[in-house]
Short mmCIF file of C-alpha atoms and ligand atoms in Angstrom, two decimals:
data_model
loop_
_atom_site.label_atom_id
_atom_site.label_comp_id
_atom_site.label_asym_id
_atom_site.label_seq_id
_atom_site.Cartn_x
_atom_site.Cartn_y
_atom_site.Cartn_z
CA UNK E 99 -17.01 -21.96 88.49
CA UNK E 100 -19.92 -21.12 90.48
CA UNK E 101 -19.77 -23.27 93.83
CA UNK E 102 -22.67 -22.96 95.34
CA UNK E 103 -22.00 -21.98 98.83
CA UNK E 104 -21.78 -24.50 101.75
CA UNK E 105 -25.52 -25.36 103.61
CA UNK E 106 -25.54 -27.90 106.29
CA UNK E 107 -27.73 -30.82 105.09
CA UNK E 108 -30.01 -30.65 107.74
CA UNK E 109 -33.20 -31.96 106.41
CA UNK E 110 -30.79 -35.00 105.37
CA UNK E 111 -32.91 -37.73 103.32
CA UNK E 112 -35.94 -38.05 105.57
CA UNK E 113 -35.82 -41.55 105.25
CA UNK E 114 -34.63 -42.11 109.19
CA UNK E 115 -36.04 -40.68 112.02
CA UNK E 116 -37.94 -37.47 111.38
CA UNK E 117 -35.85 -34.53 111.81
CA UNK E 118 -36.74 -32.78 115.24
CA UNK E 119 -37.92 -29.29 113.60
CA UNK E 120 -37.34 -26.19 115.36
CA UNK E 121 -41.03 -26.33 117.13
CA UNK E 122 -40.82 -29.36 119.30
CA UNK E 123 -37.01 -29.19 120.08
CA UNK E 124 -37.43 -25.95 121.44
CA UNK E 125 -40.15 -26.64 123.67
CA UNK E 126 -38.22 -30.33 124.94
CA UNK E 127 -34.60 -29.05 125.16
CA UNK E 128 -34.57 -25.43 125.00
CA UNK E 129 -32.10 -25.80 122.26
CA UNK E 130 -32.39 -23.70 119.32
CA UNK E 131 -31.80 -23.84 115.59
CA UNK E 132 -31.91 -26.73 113.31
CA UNK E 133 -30.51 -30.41 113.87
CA UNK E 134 -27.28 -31.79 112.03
CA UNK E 135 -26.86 -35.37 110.85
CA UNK E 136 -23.61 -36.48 112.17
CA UNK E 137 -21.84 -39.93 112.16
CA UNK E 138 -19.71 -40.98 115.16
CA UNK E 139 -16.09 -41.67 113.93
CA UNK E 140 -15.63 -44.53 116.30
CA UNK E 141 -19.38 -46.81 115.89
CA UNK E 142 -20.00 -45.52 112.70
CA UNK E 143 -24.03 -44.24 114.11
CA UNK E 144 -26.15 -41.49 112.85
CA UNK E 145 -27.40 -39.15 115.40
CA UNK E 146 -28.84 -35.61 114.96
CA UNK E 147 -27.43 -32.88 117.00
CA UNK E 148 -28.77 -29.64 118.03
CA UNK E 149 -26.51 -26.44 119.16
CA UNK E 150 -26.09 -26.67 122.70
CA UNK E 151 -26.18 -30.46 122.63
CA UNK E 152 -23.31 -32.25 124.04
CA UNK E 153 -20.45 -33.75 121.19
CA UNK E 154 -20.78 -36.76 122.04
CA UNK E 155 -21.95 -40.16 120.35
CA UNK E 156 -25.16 -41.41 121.84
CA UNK E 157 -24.54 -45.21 121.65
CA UNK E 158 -20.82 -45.31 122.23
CA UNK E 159 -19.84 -41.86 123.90
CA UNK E 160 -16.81 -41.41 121.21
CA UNK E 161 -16.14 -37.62 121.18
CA UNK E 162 -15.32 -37.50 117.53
CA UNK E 163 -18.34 -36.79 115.16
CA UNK E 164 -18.00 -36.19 111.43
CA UNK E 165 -20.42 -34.05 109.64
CA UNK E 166 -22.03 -36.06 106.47
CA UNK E 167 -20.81 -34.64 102.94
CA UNK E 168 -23.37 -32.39 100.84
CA UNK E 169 -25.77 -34.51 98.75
CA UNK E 170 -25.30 -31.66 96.27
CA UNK E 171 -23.23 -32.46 93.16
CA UNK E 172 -19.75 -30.35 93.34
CA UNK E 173 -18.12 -29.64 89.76
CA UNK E 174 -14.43 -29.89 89.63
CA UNK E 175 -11.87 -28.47 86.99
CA UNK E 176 -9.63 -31.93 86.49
CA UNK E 177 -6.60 -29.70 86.56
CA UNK Z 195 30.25 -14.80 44.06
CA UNK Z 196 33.78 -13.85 41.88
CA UNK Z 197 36.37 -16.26 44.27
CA UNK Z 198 36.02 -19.71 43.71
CA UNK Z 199 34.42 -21.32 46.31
CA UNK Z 200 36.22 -24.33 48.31
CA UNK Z 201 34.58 -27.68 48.31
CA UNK Z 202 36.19 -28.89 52.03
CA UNK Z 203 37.04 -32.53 52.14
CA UNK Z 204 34.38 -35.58 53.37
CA UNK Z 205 36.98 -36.18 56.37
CA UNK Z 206 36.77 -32.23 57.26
CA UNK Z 207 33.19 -32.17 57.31
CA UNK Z 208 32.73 -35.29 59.26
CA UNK Z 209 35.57 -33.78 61.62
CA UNK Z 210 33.60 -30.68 61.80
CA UNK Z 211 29.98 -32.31 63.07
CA UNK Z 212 31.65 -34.03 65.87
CA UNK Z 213 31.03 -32.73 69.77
CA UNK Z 214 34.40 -34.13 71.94
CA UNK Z 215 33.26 -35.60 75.15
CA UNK Z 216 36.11 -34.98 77.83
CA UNK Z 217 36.31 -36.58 81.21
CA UNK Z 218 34.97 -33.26 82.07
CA UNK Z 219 34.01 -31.44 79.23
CA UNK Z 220 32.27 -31.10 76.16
CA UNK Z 221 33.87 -29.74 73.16
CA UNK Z 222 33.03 -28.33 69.64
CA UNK Z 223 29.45 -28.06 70.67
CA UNK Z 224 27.99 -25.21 68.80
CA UNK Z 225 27.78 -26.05 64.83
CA UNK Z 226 30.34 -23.92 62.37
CA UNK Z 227 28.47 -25.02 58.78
CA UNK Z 228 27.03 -21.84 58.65
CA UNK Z 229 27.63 -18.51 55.39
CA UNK Z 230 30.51 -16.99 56.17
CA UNK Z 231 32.41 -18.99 58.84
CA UNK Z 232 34.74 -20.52 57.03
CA UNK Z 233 35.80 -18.09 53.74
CA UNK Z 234 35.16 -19.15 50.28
CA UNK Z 235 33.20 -22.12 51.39
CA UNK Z 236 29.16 -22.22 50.18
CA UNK Z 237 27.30 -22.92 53.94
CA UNK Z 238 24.37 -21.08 51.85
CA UNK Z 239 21.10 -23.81 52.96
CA UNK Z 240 19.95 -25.14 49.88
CA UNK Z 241 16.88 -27.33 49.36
CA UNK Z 242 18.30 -29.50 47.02
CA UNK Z 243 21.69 -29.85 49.04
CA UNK Z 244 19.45 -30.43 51.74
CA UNK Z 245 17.36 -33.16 50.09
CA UNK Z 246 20.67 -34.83 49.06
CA UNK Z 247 22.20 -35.40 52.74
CA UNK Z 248 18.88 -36.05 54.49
CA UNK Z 249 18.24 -39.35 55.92
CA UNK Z 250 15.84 -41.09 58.10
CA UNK Z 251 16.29 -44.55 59.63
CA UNK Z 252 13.90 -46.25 61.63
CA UNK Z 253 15.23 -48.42 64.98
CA UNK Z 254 12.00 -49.66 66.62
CA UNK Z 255 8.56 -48.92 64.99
CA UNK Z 256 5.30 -50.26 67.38
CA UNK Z 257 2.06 -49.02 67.43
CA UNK Z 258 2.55 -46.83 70.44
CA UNK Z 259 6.72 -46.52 70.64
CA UNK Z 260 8.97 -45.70 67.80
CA UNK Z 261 12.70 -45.02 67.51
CA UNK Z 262 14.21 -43.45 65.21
CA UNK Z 263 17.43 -41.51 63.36
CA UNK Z 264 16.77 -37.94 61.58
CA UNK Z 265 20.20 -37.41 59.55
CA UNK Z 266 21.46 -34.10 58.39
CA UNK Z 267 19.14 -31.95 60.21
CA UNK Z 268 19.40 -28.49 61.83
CA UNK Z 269 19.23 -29.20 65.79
CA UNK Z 270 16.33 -26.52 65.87
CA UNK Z 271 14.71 -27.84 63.80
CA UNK Z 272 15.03 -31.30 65.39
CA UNK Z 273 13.92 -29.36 68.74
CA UNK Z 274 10.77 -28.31 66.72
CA UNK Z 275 9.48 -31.51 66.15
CA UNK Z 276 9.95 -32.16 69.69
CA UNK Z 277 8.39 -29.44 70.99
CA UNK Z 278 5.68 -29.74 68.82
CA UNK Z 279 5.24 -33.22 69.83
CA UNK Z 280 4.98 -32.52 73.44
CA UNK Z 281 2.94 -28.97 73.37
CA UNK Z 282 1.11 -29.04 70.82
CA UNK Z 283 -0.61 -32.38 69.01
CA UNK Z 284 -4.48 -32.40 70.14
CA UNK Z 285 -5.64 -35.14 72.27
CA UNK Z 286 -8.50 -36.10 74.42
CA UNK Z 287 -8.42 -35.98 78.86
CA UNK Z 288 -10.66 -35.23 81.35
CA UNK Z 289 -11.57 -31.82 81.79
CA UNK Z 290 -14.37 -31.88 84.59
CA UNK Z 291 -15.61 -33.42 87.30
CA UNK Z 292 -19.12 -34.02 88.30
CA UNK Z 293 -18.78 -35.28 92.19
CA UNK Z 294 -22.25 -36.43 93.47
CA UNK Z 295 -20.67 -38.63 96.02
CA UNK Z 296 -17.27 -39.15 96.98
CA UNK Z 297 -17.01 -40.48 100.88
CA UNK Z 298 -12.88 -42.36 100.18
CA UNK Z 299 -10.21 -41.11 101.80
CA UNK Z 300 -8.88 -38.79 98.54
CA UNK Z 301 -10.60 -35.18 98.28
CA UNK Z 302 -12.59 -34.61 95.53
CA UNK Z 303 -10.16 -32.14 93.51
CA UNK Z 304 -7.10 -34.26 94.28
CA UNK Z 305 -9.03 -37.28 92.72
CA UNK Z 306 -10.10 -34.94 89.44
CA UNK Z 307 -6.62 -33.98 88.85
CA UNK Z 308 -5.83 -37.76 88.96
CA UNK Z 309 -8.58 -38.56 86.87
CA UNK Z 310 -7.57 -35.76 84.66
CA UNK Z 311 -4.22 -37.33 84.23
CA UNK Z 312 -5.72 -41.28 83.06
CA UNK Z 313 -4.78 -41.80 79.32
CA UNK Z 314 -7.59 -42.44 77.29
CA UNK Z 315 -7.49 -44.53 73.99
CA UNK Z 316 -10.10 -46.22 71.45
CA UNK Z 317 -10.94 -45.93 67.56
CA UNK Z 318 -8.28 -43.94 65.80
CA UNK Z 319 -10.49 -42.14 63.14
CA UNK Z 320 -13.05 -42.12 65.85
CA UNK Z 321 -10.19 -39.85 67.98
CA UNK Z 322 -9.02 -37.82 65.51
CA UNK Z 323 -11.42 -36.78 62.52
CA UNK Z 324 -14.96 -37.55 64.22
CA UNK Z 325 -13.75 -35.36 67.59
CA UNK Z 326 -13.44 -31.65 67.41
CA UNK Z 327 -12.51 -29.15 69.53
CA UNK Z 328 -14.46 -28.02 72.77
CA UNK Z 329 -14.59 -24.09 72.75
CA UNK Z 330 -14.02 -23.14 75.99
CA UNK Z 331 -15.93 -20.19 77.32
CA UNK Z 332 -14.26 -16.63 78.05
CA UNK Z 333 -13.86 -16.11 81.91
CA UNK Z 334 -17.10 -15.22 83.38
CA UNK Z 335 -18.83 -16.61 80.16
CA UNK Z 336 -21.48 -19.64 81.00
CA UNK Z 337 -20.25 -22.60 79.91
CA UNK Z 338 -21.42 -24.38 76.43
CA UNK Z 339 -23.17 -27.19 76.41
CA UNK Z 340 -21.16 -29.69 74.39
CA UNK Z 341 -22.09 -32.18 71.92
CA UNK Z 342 -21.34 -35.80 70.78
CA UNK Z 343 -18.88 -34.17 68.60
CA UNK Z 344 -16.71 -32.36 71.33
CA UNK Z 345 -17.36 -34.10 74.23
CA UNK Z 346 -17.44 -37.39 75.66
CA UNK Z 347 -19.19 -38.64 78.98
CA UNK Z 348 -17.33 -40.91 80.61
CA UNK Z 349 -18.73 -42.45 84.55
CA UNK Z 350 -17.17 -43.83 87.64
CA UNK Z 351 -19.72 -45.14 90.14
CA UNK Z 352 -18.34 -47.54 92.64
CA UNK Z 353 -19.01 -48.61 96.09
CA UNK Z 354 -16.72 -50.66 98.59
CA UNK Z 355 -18.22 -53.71 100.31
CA UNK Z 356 -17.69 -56.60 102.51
CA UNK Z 357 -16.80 -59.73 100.89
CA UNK Z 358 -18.97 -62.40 102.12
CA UNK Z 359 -16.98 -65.42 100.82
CA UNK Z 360 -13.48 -64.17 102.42
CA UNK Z 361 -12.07 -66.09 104.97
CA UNK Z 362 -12.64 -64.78 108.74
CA UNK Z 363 -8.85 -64.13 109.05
CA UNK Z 364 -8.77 -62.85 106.05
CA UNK Z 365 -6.27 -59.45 106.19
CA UNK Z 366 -5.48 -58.65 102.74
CA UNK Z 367 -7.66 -56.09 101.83
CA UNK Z 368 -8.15 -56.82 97.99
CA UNK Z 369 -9.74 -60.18 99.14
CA UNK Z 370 -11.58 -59.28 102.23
CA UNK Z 371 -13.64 -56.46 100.54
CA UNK Z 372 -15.28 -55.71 97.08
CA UNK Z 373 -13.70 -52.81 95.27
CA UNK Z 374 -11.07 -52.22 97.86
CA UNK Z 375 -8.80 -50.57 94.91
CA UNK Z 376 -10.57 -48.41 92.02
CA UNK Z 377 -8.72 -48.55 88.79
CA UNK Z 378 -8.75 -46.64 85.80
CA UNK Z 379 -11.17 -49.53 84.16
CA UNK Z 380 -13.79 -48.74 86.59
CA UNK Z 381 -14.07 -45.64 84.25
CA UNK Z 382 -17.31 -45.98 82.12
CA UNK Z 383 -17.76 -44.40 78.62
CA UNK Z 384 -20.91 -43.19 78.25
CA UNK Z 385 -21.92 -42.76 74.36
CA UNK Z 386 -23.95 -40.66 73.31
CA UNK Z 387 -25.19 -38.97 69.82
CA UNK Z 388 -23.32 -39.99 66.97
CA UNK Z 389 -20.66 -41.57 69.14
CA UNK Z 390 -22.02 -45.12 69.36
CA UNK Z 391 -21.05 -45.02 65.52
CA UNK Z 392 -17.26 -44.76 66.11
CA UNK Z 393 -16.64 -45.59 69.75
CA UNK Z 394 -18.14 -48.80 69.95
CA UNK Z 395 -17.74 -53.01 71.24
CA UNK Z 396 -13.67 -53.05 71.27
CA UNK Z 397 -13.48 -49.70 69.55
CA UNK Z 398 -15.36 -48.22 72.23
CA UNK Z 399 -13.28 -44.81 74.55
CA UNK Z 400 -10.98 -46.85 77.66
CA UNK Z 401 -8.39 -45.88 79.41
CA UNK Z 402 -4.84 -47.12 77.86
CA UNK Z 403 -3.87 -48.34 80.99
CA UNK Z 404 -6.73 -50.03 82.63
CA UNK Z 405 -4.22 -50.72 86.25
CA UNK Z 406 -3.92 -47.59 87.54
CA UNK Z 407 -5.10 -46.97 90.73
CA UNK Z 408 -6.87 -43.87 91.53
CA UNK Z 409 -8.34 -44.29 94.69
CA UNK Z 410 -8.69 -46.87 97.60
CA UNK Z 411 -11.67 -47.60 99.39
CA UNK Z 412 -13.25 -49.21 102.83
CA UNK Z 413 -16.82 -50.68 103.32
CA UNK Z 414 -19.02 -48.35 103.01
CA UNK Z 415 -17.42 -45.82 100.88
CA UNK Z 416 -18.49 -45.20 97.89
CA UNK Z 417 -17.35 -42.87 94.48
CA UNK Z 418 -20.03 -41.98 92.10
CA UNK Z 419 -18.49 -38.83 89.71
CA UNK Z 420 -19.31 -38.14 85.90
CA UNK Z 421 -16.77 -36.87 83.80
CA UNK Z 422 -17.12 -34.80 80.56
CA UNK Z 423 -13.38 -35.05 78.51
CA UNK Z 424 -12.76 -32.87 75.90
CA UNK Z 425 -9.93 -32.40 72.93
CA UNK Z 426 -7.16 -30.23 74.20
CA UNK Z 427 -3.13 -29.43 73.95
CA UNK Z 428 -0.44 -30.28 76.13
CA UNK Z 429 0.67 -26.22 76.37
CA UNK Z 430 -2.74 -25.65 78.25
CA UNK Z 431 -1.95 -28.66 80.63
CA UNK Z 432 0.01 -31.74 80.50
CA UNK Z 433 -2.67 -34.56 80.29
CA UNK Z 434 -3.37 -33.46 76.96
CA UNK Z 435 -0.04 -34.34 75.81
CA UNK Z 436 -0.37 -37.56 73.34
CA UNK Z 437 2.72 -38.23 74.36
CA UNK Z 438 4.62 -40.36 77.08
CA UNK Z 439 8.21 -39.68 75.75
CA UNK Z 440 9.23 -37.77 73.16
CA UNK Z 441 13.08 -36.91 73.11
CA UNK Z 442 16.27 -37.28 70.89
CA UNK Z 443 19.60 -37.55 71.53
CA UNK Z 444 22.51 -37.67 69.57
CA UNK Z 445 24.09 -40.26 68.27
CA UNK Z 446 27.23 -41.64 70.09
CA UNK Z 447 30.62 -42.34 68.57
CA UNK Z 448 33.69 -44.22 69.82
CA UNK Z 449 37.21 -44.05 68.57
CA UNK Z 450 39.40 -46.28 69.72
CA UNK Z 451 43.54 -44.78 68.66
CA UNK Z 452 45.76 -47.18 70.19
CA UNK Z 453 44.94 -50.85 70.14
CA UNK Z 454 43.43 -52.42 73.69
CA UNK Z 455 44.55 -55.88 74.04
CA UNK Z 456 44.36 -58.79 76.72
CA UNK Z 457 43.17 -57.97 80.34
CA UNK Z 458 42.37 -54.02 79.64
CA UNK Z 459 40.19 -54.92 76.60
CA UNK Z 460 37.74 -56.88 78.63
CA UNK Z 461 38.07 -54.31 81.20
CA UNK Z 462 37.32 -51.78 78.94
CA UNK Z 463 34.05 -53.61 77.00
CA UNK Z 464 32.87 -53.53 81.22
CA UNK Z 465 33.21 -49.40 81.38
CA UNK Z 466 29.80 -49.79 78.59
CA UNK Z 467 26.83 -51.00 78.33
CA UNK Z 468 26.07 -54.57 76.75
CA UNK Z 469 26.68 -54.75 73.13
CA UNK Z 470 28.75 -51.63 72.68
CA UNK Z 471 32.28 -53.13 72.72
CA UNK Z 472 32.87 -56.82 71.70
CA UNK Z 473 35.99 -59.02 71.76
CA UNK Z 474 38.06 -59.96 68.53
CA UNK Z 475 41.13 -61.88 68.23
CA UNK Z 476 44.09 -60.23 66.98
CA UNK Z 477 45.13 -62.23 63.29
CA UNK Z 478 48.45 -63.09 62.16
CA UNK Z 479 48.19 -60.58 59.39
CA UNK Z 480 47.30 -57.82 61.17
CA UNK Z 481 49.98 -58.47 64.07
CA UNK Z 482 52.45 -59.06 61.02
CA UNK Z 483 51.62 -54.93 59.97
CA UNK Z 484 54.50 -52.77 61.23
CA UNK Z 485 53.32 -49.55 63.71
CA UNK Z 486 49.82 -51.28 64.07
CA UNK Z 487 50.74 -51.37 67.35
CA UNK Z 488 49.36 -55.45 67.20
CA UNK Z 489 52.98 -56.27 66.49
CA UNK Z 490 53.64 -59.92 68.61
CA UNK Z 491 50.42 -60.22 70.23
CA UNK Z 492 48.43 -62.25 67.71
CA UNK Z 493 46.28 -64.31 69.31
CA UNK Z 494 45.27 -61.95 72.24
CA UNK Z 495 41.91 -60.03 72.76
CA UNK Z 496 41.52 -56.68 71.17
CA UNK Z 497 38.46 -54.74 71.98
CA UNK Z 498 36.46 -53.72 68.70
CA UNK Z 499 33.56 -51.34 69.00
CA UNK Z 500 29.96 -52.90 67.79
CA UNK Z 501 27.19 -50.76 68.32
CA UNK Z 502 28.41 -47.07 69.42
CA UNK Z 503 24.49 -46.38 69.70
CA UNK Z 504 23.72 -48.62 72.64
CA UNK Z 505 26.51 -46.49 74.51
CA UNK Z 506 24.81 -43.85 77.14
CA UNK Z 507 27.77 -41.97 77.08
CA UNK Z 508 28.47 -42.68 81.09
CA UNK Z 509 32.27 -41.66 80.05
CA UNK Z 510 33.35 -44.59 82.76
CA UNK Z 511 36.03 -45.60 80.61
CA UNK Z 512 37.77 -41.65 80.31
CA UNK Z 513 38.12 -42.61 84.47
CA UNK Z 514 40.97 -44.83 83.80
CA UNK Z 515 44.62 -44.69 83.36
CA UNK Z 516 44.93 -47.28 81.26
CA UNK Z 517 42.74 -45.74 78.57
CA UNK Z 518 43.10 -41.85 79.06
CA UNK Z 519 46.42 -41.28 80.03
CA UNK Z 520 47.64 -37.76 79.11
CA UNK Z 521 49.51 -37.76 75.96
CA UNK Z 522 48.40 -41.41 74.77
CA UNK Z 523 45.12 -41.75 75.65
CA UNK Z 524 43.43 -44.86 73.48
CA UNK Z 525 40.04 -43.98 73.03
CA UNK Z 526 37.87 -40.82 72.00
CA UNK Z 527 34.24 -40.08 72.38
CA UNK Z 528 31.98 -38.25 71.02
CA UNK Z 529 28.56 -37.41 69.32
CA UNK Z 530 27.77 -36.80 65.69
CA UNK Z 531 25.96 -32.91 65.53
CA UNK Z 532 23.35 -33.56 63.38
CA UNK Z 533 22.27 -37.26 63.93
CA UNK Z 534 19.31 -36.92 66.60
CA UNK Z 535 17.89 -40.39 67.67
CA UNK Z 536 14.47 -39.94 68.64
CA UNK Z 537 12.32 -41.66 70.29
CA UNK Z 538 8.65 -40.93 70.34
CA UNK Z 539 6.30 -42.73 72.57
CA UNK Z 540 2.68 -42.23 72.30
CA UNK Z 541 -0.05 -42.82 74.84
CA UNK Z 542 -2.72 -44.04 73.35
CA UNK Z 543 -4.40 -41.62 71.06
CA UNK Z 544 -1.60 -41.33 67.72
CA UNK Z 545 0.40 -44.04 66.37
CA UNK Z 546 3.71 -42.41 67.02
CA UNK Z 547 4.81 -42.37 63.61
CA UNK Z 548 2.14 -41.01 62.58
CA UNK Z 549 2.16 -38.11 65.80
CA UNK Z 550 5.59 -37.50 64.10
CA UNK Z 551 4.32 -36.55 60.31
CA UNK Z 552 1.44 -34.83 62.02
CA UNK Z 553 4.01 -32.86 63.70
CA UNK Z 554 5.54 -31.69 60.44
CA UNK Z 555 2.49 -31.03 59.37
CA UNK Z 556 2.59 -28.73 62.43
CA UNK Z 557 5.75 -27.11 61.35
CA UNK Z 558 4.55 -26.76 57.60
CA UNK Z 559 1.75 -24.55 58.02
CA UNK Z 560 3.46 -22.49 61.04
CA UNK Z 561 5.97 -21.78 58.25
CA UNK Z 562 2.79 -21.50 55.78
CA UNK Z 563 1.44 -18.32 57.86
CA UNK Z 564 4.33 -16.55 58.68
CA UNK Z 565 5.65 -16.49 54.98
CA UNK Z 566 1.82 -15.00 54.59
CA UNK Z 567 2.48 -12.67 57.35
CA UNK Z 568 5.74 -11.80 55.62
CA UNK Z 569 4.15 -11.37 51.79
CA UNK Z 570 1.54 -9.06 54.16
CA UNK Z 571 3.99 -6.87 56.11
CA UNK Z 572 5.84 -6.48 52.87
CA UNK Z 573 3.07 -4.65 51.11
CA UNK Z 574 2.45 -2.93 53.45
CA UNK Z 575 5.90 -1.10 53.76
CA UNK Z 576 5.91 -0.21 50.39
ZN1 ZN G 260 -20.32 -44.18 118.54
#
């Protein structure tokens, strides 16, 4: 069973807002590193998060995010 | 053999097959008919002795659920066929799980082992001559791409939604959303190959029980996981057992020594189960026989037993004075050694009675290799 290891789906399916690379989020928030797709576990919304940003849902201010699940297929042994 | 052997009477040998079931013990358990325990009797097996005693009668016989009496048989033998039955008839389960989403509540390898578990049925000849076995890699070998002739593709792609048509105070889930439960008919065969030939319209791969629920789900959440099952036995893992049940047990007897009349005969017919002990009247002739122990109570209610096979054996009535007093007790259980009731229910794949001769046929050609095995290590040693 080769499971491939764990990489945060950061580029995430482009279809939403585009992803703030590492270039411009740098330069606005002195952040670094890639954003994260999270979903707030209260309002249900997607919001990207850098490191260094606050945990904290942008519409509703709920304090519990959930990272979204790997759009990768995983193989399981039905045992 | 210079003594003449002794042929032991048909009352011994029935004597000698029954297991006494005490209030708290059970007797005579282990069987005696074997060469040399009793002297100068012939307990040498014999084929055609063998052939002569055997019997089998059938109880129940369904597609899926048969019962059955094997007669005259060794109990290892008996234990065999069970075994066999449970470990080691092929049939087809999930064996992996494809996840490409999977946002429910249940984790993704709790919901494969459940899906793992789902009995799977559809055409018989389909099943069992057109599927072959899957060989499974070594460890650390890649894994073989299987074929329409050892594997079967089976989908489960399902998403939870809002109902639009529910009422506003609608609370039961089932009604307020779409797909709120995923059952084991949500699985999709995929065909594919030769497959559509055997496994198709109402012949097609399902799950034998289409109700069971696997997983539930909220708006939103969706399931979308291919499966690939494969041909396997129950003593790598349970879900490839083709069976649901398959036990025996022996069959229960009842004696009853000293007649039960009036009140304590429908007491005792209550100490079993339905069926087991009915109510006779006692007749003038028989309360006219002397030491009967029916003397002047013609008329009355004497219990009379009817089916000693329905019994369970719950031994209720050994509880009671009335019945097992020490020194006259009136009743004596037991089971009959060699008379195994079985009961084999299938889940899907084999009719049982035909899991059962396939499970000789198990037993045959075990026997077949190790009498070659035998032949082998014989010339060898000389
Ligand atoms: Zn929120």
């Amino acid at each position: 069973m080769s499971r491939e290891t764990y990489e945060a789906p950061n580029t995430g399916s482009g279809s939403r807002a585009p992803a703030l690379g590492r270039g411009n989020a740098e330069s606005a928030l002195g952040g670094e590193g890639p954003a994260t797709q999270y979903k707030c576990g209260d309002c249900n919304a997607q919001m990207k998060l850098k490191r260094g940003d606050p945990i904290r849902c942008l519409d509703c201010g709920h304090r519990v995010l959930y990272k979204e699940r790997t759009k990768r297929m995983v193989q399981f042994e039905a045992r | 053999m210079a003594r003449n052997t002794i042929i032991p009477s048909q009352v011994v040998i029935e004597q000698r097959k029954r297991v006494g079931i005490q209030l708290e013990t059970v007797t005579n358990v282990s069987g005696t008919d074997f060469p040399g325990n009793y002297p100068d009797e012939d307990h040498a097996w014999d084929v055609i002795k063998f052939a002569e005693n055997f019997k089998v009668e059938f109880h129940t016989l369904a597609p899926w659920d048969a019962s059955f009496s094997l007669i005259g048989l060794d109990a290892s033998v008996a234990n065999a066929f069970r075994r066999i039955l449970i470990a080691e008839i092929p049939s087809l389960a999930i064996e992996w799980c494809f996840v490409n989403n999977n946002t429910s509540i249940i984790q993704d390898e709790v919901l494969a082992a459940r899906l793992g578990l789902v009995p799977f049925t559809g055409n018989r000849v389909g099943l069992l001559d057109f599927l072959k076995w899957y060989k499974k890699p070594a460890e650390g070998e890649e894994k073989v791409e299987g074929t329409d002739y050892n594997t079967v593709v089976l989908d489960l792609q399902i998403e939870c939604t809002h109902n639009k048509d529910a009422a506003r105070n609608e609370r039961d889930p089932l009604k307020k959303y779409n797909n709120a439960h995923v059952y084991a008919r949500d699985i999709k065969f995929i065909p594919f190959g030769r497959q559509a030939e055997h496994f198709s319209g109402e012949n097609a791969i399902r799950p034998t029980n289409p109700d069971i629920l696997l997983a539930k789900l909220r708006p939103g959440q969706v399931i979308d996981i291919q499966m690939h099952a494969i041909k396997g036995v129950g003593s790598d893992h349970a879900k490839f057992s083709p069976v649901a049940t398959a036990s025996y047990r022996l069959l229960p007897t009842i004696d009853i020594l000293r007649p039960i009349l009036g009140q304590d005969a429908v007491k005792f017919k209550k100490c079993f189960p339905a069926g087991v002990i009915g109510l006779e009247t006692v007749t003038k002739k028989e309360a006219a026989q002397k030491g009967s122990g029916y003397e002047g109570h013609e008329g009355e209610k004497k219990a009379v037993v009817f089916d000693a096979m329905k019994d369970t054996v719950s031994r209720e009535c050994l509880r009671h004075e009335e019945f097992n007093k020490k020194g006259e007790e009136k009743v004596k259980l037991g089971r009959v050694r060699d008379h195994f009731i079985f009961s084999v229910e299938s889940v899907g794949q084999w009719n049982s009675d035909e899991m059962f001769l396939e499970s000789i046929r198990h037993l045959r050609t075990k026997c077949e290799s190790l009498k070659a095995d035998l032949a082998d290590l014989k010339m060898k040693g000389t």
